[in-house]
Amino acid sequence: MSEKNGRVSRLALISQKMTEDKKALLPFERTYKTGDIIFSQGETGTVLFVVHQGDILVTRQPTDWKTPAEIMPVGQGGIVGGELLFGASIRNETARAKADCVLWEFTKEQFVEFYLTAGEMAYGTLRALTLMLEDIKARYLLALAATAKLQEENAELRDAGWASERDSREHLAARVELERTRTEIIGLRSELKEHERSAQTEYSVQEAK
């Protein structure tokens, strides 16, 4: 079976478990090439995506930054555009295909009903994890900005021929906070993926009965 047929059959199997009035909940399957922009920061969003195959690079452009900050790559089973799950409509990030990818596209209403109907994932848990991830990403950007600012200040001090022990301590503390939030993001991404894998396993068991 080809990868494409495998993907289609996955949706087909889910479709078989749905009543006719629920089949409208099935997502659109979108294909993107490497480098394609899926959505841009500042746009109004009406859909969210589950990564079915491939990798997405998520970046965020703070208003006072010259270049965007890379937040985290999102792989299979991950969600992009998840801010829609808690009421936000303006995209706070840009998502770009890091490699050729296939995404499942949902409206918020489709997503909630689809995952409840298909037994794919506990929606409440997913929403809570997504909110936590958004908070951690915001703190990560603050830590990144603080680190960059202190690096600039330290460079100016070195150019002037002296450096402050206090500034060095602050810079070290900022670096520690940066790494801590980066680790939190990675850990929560792993938790989201593990939750998805567990749900898929449970779905397969139910399907086999």
PDB file of C-alpha atoms in Angstrom:
ATOM      1  CA  MET A   1       0.000   0.000   0.000  1.00  0.00           C
ATOM      2  CA  SER A   2       1.384   3.410  -0.931  1.00  0.00           C
ATOM      3  CA  GLU A   3       1.760   6.188   1.659  1.00  0.00           C
ATOM      4  CA  LYS A   4      -0.978   8.145  -0.062  1.00  0.00           C
ATOM      5  CA  ASN A   5      -3.363   5.175  -0.029  1.00  0.00           C
ATOM      6  CA  GLY A   6      -2.449   4.567   3.595  1.00  0.00           C
ATOM      7  CA  ARG A   7      -3.404   8.104   4.509  1.00  0.00           C
ATOM      8  CA  VAL A   8      -6.659   7.937   2.608  1.00  0.00           C
ATOM      9  CA  SER A   9      -7.550   4.582   4.169  1.00  0.00           C
ATOM     10  CA  ARG A  10      -7.034   6.056   7.645  1.00  0.00           C
ATOM     11  CA  LEU A  11      -9.705   8.655   6.965  1.00  0.00           C
ATOM     12  CA  ALA A  12     -11.820   6.022   5.232  1.00  0.00           C
ATOM     13  CA  LEU A  13     -11.705   3.763   8.296  1.00  0.00           C
ATOM     14  CA  ILE A  14     -12.715   6.625  10.533  1.00  0.00           C
ATOM     15  CA  SER A  15     -15.474   7.507   8.077  1.00  0.00           C
ATOM     16  CA  GLN A  16     -16.881   3.973   8.331  1.00  0.00           C
ATOM     17  CA  LYS A  17     -17.384   4.423  12.068  1.00  0.00           C
ATOM     18  CA  MET A  18     -19.349   7.653  11.581  1.00  0.00           C
ATOM     19  CA  THR A  19     -23.018   8.102  10.858  1.00  0.00           C
ATOM     20  CA  GLU A  20     -23.836   9.929   7.631  1.00  0.00           C
ATOM     21  CA  ASP A  21     -24.605  13.184   9.430  1.00  0.00           C
ATOM     22  CA  LYS A  22     -21.156  13.094  11.058  1.00  0.00           C
ATOM     23  CA  LYS A  23     -19.129  12.539   7.885  1.00  0.00           C
ATOM     24  CA  ALA A  24     -19.098  16.275   7.218  1.00  0.00           C
ATOM     25  CA  LEU A  25     -16.671  16.428  10.152  1.00  0.00           C
ATOM     26  CA  LEU A  26     -13.913  14.690   8.180  1.00  0.00           C
ATOM     27  CA  PRO A  27     -10.997  17.079   7.581  1.00  0.00           C
ATOM     28  CA  PHE A  28      -9.629  18.329   4.295  1.00  0.00           C
ATOM     29  CA  GLU A  29      -6.252  16.819   3.481  1.00  0.00           C
ATOM     30  CA  ARG A  30      -3.801  19.486   2.292  1.00  0.00           C
ATOM     31  CA  THR A  31      -0.396  18.905   0.720  1.00  0.00           C
ATOM     32  CA  TYR A  32       2.411  21.471   1.008  1.00  0.00           C
ATOM     33  CA  LYS A  33       5.862  21.548  -0.565  1.00  0.00           C
ATOM     34  CA  THR A  34       9.064  22.423   1.276  1.00  0.00           C
ATOM     35  CA  GLY A  35       9.115  26.174   1.944  1.00  0.00           C
ATOM     36  CA  ASP A  36       5.381  26.723   1.427  1.00  0.00           C
ATOM     37  CA  ILE A  37       3.792  29.114   3.925  1.00  0.00           C
ATOM     38  CA  ILE A  38       0.774  27.537   5.590  1.00  0.00           C
ATOM     39  CA  PHE A  39      -0.273  30.726   7.366  1.00  0.00           C
ATOM     40  CA  SER A  40       1.377  33.994   8.397  1.00  0.00           C
ATOM     41  CA  GLN A  41       1.497  35.876  11.679  1.00  0.00           C
ATOM     42  CA  GLY A  42      -1.178  38.565  11.855  1.00  0.00           C
ATOM     43  CA  GLU A  43      -3.632  36.809   9.552  1.00  0.00           C
ATOM     44  CA  THR A  44      -7.150  35.989  10.667  1.00  0.00           C
ATOM     45  CA  GLY A  45      -7.347  32.245  11.181  1.00  0.00           C
ATOM     46  CA  THR A  46     -10.421  30.095  10.659  1.00  0.00           C
ATOM     47  CA  VAL A  47      -8.812  26.631  10.570  1.00  0.00           C
ATOM     48  CA  LEU A  48      -6.191  24.630  12.446  1.00  0.00           C
ATOM     49  CA  PHE A  49      -4.017  21.791  11.220  1.00  0.00           C
ATOM     50  CA  VAL A  50      -2.883  18.378  12.420  1.00  0.00           C
ATOM     51  CA  VAL A  51       0.426  17.296  10.876  1.00  0.00           C
ATOM     52  CA  HIS A  52      -0.231  13.909   9.290  1.00  0.00           C
ATOM     53  CA  GLN A  53       3.119  13.646   7.527  1.00  0.00           C
ATOM     54  CA  GLY A  54       6.218  15.859   7.331  1.00  0.00           C
ATOM     55  CA  ASP A  55       7.512  18.745   9.430  1.00  0.00           C
ATOM     56  CA  ILE A  56       6.408  22.345  10.020  1.00  0.00           C
ATOM     57  CA  LEU A  57       8.644  25.189  11.210  1.00  0.00           C
ATOM     58  CA  VAL A  58       6.886  27.696  13.476  1.00  0.00           C
ATOM     59  CA  THR A  59       8.333  31.207  13.925  1.00  0.00           C
ATOM     60  CA  ARG A  60       7.147  34.333  15.732  1.00  0.00           C
ATOM     61  CA  GLN A  61       8.041  37.960  14.986  1.00  0.00           C
ATOM     62  CA  PRO A  62       7.968  40.188  18.094  1.00  0.00           C
ATOM     63  CA  THR A  63       7.081  43.781  17.193  1.00  0.00           C
ATOM     64  CA  ASP A  64      10.461  45.213  18.186  1.00  0.00           C
ATOM     65  CA  TRP A  65      12.610  42.486  16.608  1.00  0.00           C
ATOM     66  CA  LYS A  66      14.322  42.760  13.235  1.00  0.00           C
ATOM     67  CA  THR A  67      14.120  39.040  12.487  1.00  0.00           C
ATOM     68  CA  PRO A  68      11.619  36.355  13.550  1.00  0.00           C
ATOM     69  CA  ALA A  69      12.423  33.887  16.318  1.00  0.00           C
ATOM     70  CA  GLU A  70      12.257  30.177  15.567  1.00  0.00           C
ATOM     71  CA  ILE A  71       9.968  28.611  18.167  1.00  0.00           C
ATOM     72  CA  MET A  72       9.979  24.886  17.425  1.00  0.00           C
ATOM     73  CA  PRO A  73       9.563  22.419  14.561  1.00  0.00           C
ATOM     74  CA  VAL A  74       6.267  20.502  14.647  1.00  0.00           C
ATOM     75  CA  GLY A  75       6.231  16.916  13.385  1.00  0.00           C
ATOM     76  CA  GLN A  76       3.717  14.140  12.809  1.00  0.00           C
ATOM     77  CA  GLY A  77       0.786  14.279  15.215  1.00  0.00           C
ATOM     78  CA  GLY A  78       1.493  17.889  16.164  1.00  0.00           C
ATOM     79  CA  ILE A  79      -0.953  20.770  15.855  1.00  0.00           C
ATOM     80  CA  VAL A  80      -0.381  24.179  14.266  1.00  0.00           C
ATOM     81  CA  GLY A  81      -2.825  27.044  14.555  1.00  0.00           C
ATOM     82  CA  GLY A  82      -4.001  25.671  17.902  1.00  0.00           C
ATOM     83  CA  GLU A  83      -4.758  29.152  19.240  1.00  0.00           C
ATOM     84  CA  LEU A  84      -8.218  28.691  17.701  1.00  0.00           C
ATOM     85  CA  LEU A  85      -8.965  26.105  20.398  1.00  0.00           C
ATOM     86  CA  PHE A  86      -9.103  28.804  23.060  1.00  0.00           C
ATOM     87  CA  GLY A  87     -10.809  31.595  21.171  1.00  0.00           C
ATOM     88  CA  ALA A  88      -7.981  33.464  19.409  1.00  0.00           C
ATOM     89  CA  SER A  89      -8.610  34.291  15.748  1.00  0.00           C
ATOM     90  CA  ILE A  90      -5.461  36.252  14.845  1.00  0.00           C
ATOM     91  CA  ARG A  91      -2.440  34.105  14.022  1.00  0.00           C
ATOM     92  CA  ASN A  92       0.352  34.766  16.501  1.00  0.00           C
ATOM     93  CA  GLU A  93       2.902  32.742  14.516  1.00  0.00           C
ATOM     94  CA  THR A  94       3.973  31.918  10.983  1.00  0.00           C
ATOM     95  CA  ALA A  95       3.955  28.263   9.925  1.00  0.00           C
ATOM     96  CA  ARG A  96       6.065  27.081   6.999  1.00  0.00           C
ATOM     97  CA  ALA A  97       6.619  23.592   5.568  1.00  0.00           C
ATOM     98  CA  LYS A  98      10.101  22.480   6.632  1.00  0.00           C
ATOM     99  CA  ALA A  99       9.721  19.444   4.369  1.00  0.00           C
ATOM    100  CA  ASP A 100       7.020  18.168   2.028  1.00  0.00           C
ATOM    101  CA  CYS A 101       4.038  17.512   4.253  1.00  0.00           C
ATOM    102  CA  VAL A 102       0.415  16.454   4.448  1.00  0.00           C
ATOM    103  CA  LEU A 103      -1.869  18.270   6.888  1.00  0.00           C
ATOM    104  CA  TRP A 104      -5.397  17.649   8.046  1.00  0.00           C
ATOM    105  CA  GLU A 105      -7.312  20.934   8.018  1.00  0.00           C
ATOM    106  CA  PHE A 106     -10.150  21.508  10.484  1.00  0.00           C
ATOM    107  CA  THR A 107     -12.418  24.296  11.562  1.00  0.00           C
ATOM    108  CA  LYS A 108     -12.603  24.483  15.363  1.00  0.00           C
ATOM    109  CA  GLU A 109     -16.083  22.937  15.334  1.00  0.00           C
ATOM    110  CA  GLN A 110     -14.962  20.133  13.012  1.00  0.00           C
ATOM    111  CA  PHE A 111     -11.933  19.445  15.165  1.00  0.00           C
ATOM    112  CA  VAL A 112     -13.831  19.150  18.441  1.00  0.00           C
ATOM    113  CA  GLU A 113     -16.581  16.937  17.034  1.00  0.00           C
ATOM    114  CA  PHE A 114     -14.216  14.849  14.887  1.00  0.00           C
ATOM    115  CA  TYR A 115     -11.908  13.952  17.751  1.00  0.00           C
ATOM    116  CA  LEU A 116     -14.802  13.188  20.076  1.00  0.00           C
ATOM    117  CA  THR A 117     -16.552  11.082  17.434  1.00  0.00           C
ATOM    118  CA  ALA A 118     -13.476   9.295  16.084  1.00  0.00           C
ATOM    119  CA  GLY A 119     -12.072   8.606  19.535  1.00  0.00           C
ATOM    120  CA  GLU A 120      -8.737  10.052  18.465  1.00  0.00           C
ATOM    121  CA  MET A 121      -7.941  12.278  21.428  1.00  0.00           C
ATOM    122  CA  ALA A 122      -9.395  13.667  24.639  1.00  0.00           C
ATOM    123  CA  TYR A 123     -10.246  17.223  23.606  1.00  0.00           C
ATOM    124  CA  GLY A 124     -10.087  18.670  27.114  1.00  0.00           C
ATOM    125  CA  THR A 125      -6.566  17.346  27.642  1.00  0.00           C
ATOM    126  CA  LEU A 126      -5.454  18.625  24.259  1.00  0.00           C
ATOM    127  CA  ARG A 127      -6.851  22.106  24.925  1.00  0.00           C
ATOM    128  CA  ALA A 128      -5.125  22.272  28.312  1.00  0.00           C
ATOM    129  CA  LEU A 129      -1.793  21.182  26.852  1.00  0.00           C
ATOM    130  CA  THR A 130      -2.113  23.691  24.009  1.00  0.00           C
ATOM    131  CA  LEU A 131      -2.757  26.531  26.462  1.00  0.00           C
ATOM    132  CA  MET A 132       0.277  25.487  28.496  1.00  0.00           C
ATOM    133  CA  LEU A 133       2.409  25.395  25.360  1.00  0.00           C
ATOM    134  CA  GLU A 134       1.324  28.902  24.344  1.00  0.00           C
ATOM    135  CA  ASP A 135       2.283  30.224  27.781  1.00  0.00           C
ATOM    136  CA  ILE A 136       5.690  28.524  27.660  1.00  0.00           C
ATOM    137  CA  LYS A 137       6.378  29.840  24.149  1.00  0.00           C
ATOM    138  CA  ALA A 138       5.612  33.380  25.313  1.00  0.00           C
ATOM    139  CA  ARG A 139       8.033  33.000  28.229  1.00  0.00           C
ATOM    140  CA  TYR A 140      10.618  31.516  25.877  1.00  0.00           C
ATOM    141  CA  LEU A 141      10.461  34.622  23.677  1.00  0.00           C
ATOM    142  CA  LEU A 142      10.870  36.876  26.715  1.00  0.00           C
ATOM    143  CA  ALA A 143      13.909  34.878  27.822  1.00  0.00           C
ATOM    144  CA  LEU A 144      15.320  34.978  24.291  1.00  0.00           C
ATOM    145  CA  ALA A 145      14.861  38.756  24.152  1.00  0.00           C
ATOM    146  CA  ALA A 146      16.483  39.242  27.572  1.00  0.00           C
ATOM    147  CA  THR A 147      19.457  37.128  26.546  1.00  0.00           C
ATOM    148  CA  ALA A 148      19.928  39.029  23.285  1.00  0.00           C
ATOM    149  CA  LYS A 149      19.722  42.386  25.102  1.00  0.00           C
ATOM    150  CA  LEU A 150      22.322  41.362  27.673  1.00  0.00           C
ATOM    151  CA  GLN A 151      24.601  40.051  24.933  1.00  0.00           C
ATOM    152  CA  GLU A 152      24.471  43.456  23.249  1.00  0.00           C
ATOM    153  CA  GLU A 153      25.143  45.256  26.535  1.00  0.00           C
ATOM    154  CA  ASN A 154      28.066  42.963  27.361  1.00  0.00           C
ATOM    155  CA  ALA A 155      29.537  43.563  23.905  1.00  0.00           C
ATOM    156  CA  GLU A 156      29.320  47.327  24.482  1.00  0.00           C
ATOM    157  CA  LEU A 157      31.031  46.946  27.856  1.00  0.00           C
ATOM    158  CA  ARG A 158      33.813  44.863  26.328  1.00  0.00           C
ATOM    159  CA  ASP A 159      34.294  47.456  23.590  1.00  0.00           C
ATOM    160  CA  ALA A 160      34.610  50.105  26.301  1.00  0.00           C
ATOM    161  CA  GLY A 161      37.329  48.027  27.952  1.00  0.00           C
ATOM    162  CA  TRP A 162      35.503  46.880  31.071  1.00  0.00           C
ATOM    163  CA  ALA A 163      32.782  44.474  32.144  1.00  0.00           C
ATOM    164  CA  SER A 164      30.509  44.293  35.155  1.00  0.00           C
ATOM    165  CA  GLU A 165      30.335  41.194  37.347  1.00  0.00           C
ATOM    166  CA  ARG A 166      26.643  41.968  37.923  1.00  0.00           C
ATOM    167  CA  ASP A 167      25.971  42.038  34.180  1.00  0.00           C
ATOM    168  CA  SER A 168      27.744  38.709  33.800  1.00  0.00           C
ATOM    169  CA  ARG A 169      25.558  37.164  36.501  1.00  0.00           C
ATOM    170  CA  GLU A 170      22.393  38.557  34.889  1.00  0.00           C
ATOM    171  CA  HIS A 171      23.468  37.226  31.520  1.00  0.00           C
ATOM    172  CA  LEU A 172      24.075  33.764  32.961  1.00  0.00           C
ATOM    173  CA  ALA A 173      20.668  33.808  34.670  1.00  0.00           C
ATOM    174  CA  ALA A 174      18.994  34.808  31.401  1.00  0.00           C
ATOM    175  CA  ARG A 175      20.739  31.965  29.569  1.00  0.00           C
ATOM    176  CA  VAL A 176      19.586  29.496  32.230  1.00  0.00           C
ATOM    177  CA  GLU A 177      15.978  30.717  31.900  1.00  0.00           C
ATOM    178  CA  LEU A 178      16.222  30.467  28.120  1.00  0.00           C
ATOM    179  CA  GLU A 179      17.380  26.850  28.248  1.00  0.00           C
ATOM    180  CA  ARG A 180      14.772  25.991  30.879  1.00  0.00           C
ATOM    181  CA  THR A 181      11.883  27.276  28.775  1.00  0.00           C
ATOM    182  CA  ARG A 182      13.335  25.650  25.658  1.00  0.00           C
ATOM    183  CA  THR A 183      13.371  22.327  27.543  1.00  0.00           C
ATOM    184  CA  GLU A 184       9.776  22.900  28.691  1.00  0.00           C
ATOM    185  CA  ILE A 185       8.663  23.406  25.092  1.00  0.00           C
ATOM    186  CA  ILE A 186      10.397  20.218  23.966  1.00  0.00           C
ATOM    187  CA  GLY A 187       8.911  18.285  26.886  1.00  0.00           C
ATOM    188  CA  LEU A 188       5.385  19.500  26.259  1.00  0.00           C
ATOM    189  CA  ARG A 189       5.667  18.777  22.540  1.00  0.00           C
ATOM    190  CA  SER A 190       6.670  15.215  23.488  1.00  0.00           C
ATOM    191  CA  GLU A 191       3.696  14.977  25.852  1.00  0.00           C
ATOM    192  CA  LEU A 192       1.316  16.067  23.099  1.00  0.00           C
ATOM    193  CA  LYS A 193       2.770  13.470  20.722  1.00  0.00           C
ATOM    194  CA  GLU A 194       2.632  10.717  23.365  1.00  0.00           C
ATOM    195  CA  HIS A 195      -0.996  11.607  24.054  1.00  0.00           C
ATOM    196  CA  GLU A 196      -1.726  11.315  20.337  1.00  0.00           C
ATOM    197  CA  ARG A 197       0.078   7.946  20.088  1.00  0.00           C
ATOM    198  CA  SER A 198      -1.866   6.568  23.067  1.00  0.00           C
ATOM    199  CA  ALA A 199      -5.145   7.714  21.545  1.00  0.00           C
ATOM    200  CA  GLN A 200      -4.255   6.120  18.209  1.00  0.00           C
ATOM    201  CA  THR A 201      -3.414   2.831  19.952  1.00  0.00           C
ATOM    202  CA  GLU A 202      -6.731   2.874  21.799  1.00  0.00           C
ATOM    203  CA  TYR A 203      -8.523   3.660  18.550  1.00  0.00           C
ATOM    204  CA  SER A 204      -6.824   0.694  16.828  1.00  0.00           C
ATOM    205  CA  VAL A 205      -7.856  -1.635  19.672  1.00  0.00           C
ATOM    206  CA  GLN A 206     -11.461  -0.483  19.456  1.00  0.00           C
ATOM    207  CA  GLU A 207     -11.393  -0.807  15.679  1.00  0.00           C
ATOM    208  CA  ALA A 208     -10.195  -4.425  15.902  1.00  0.00           C
ATOM    209  CA  LYS A 209     -13.085  -5.454  18.176  1.00  0.00           C
TER     210      LYS A 209
END
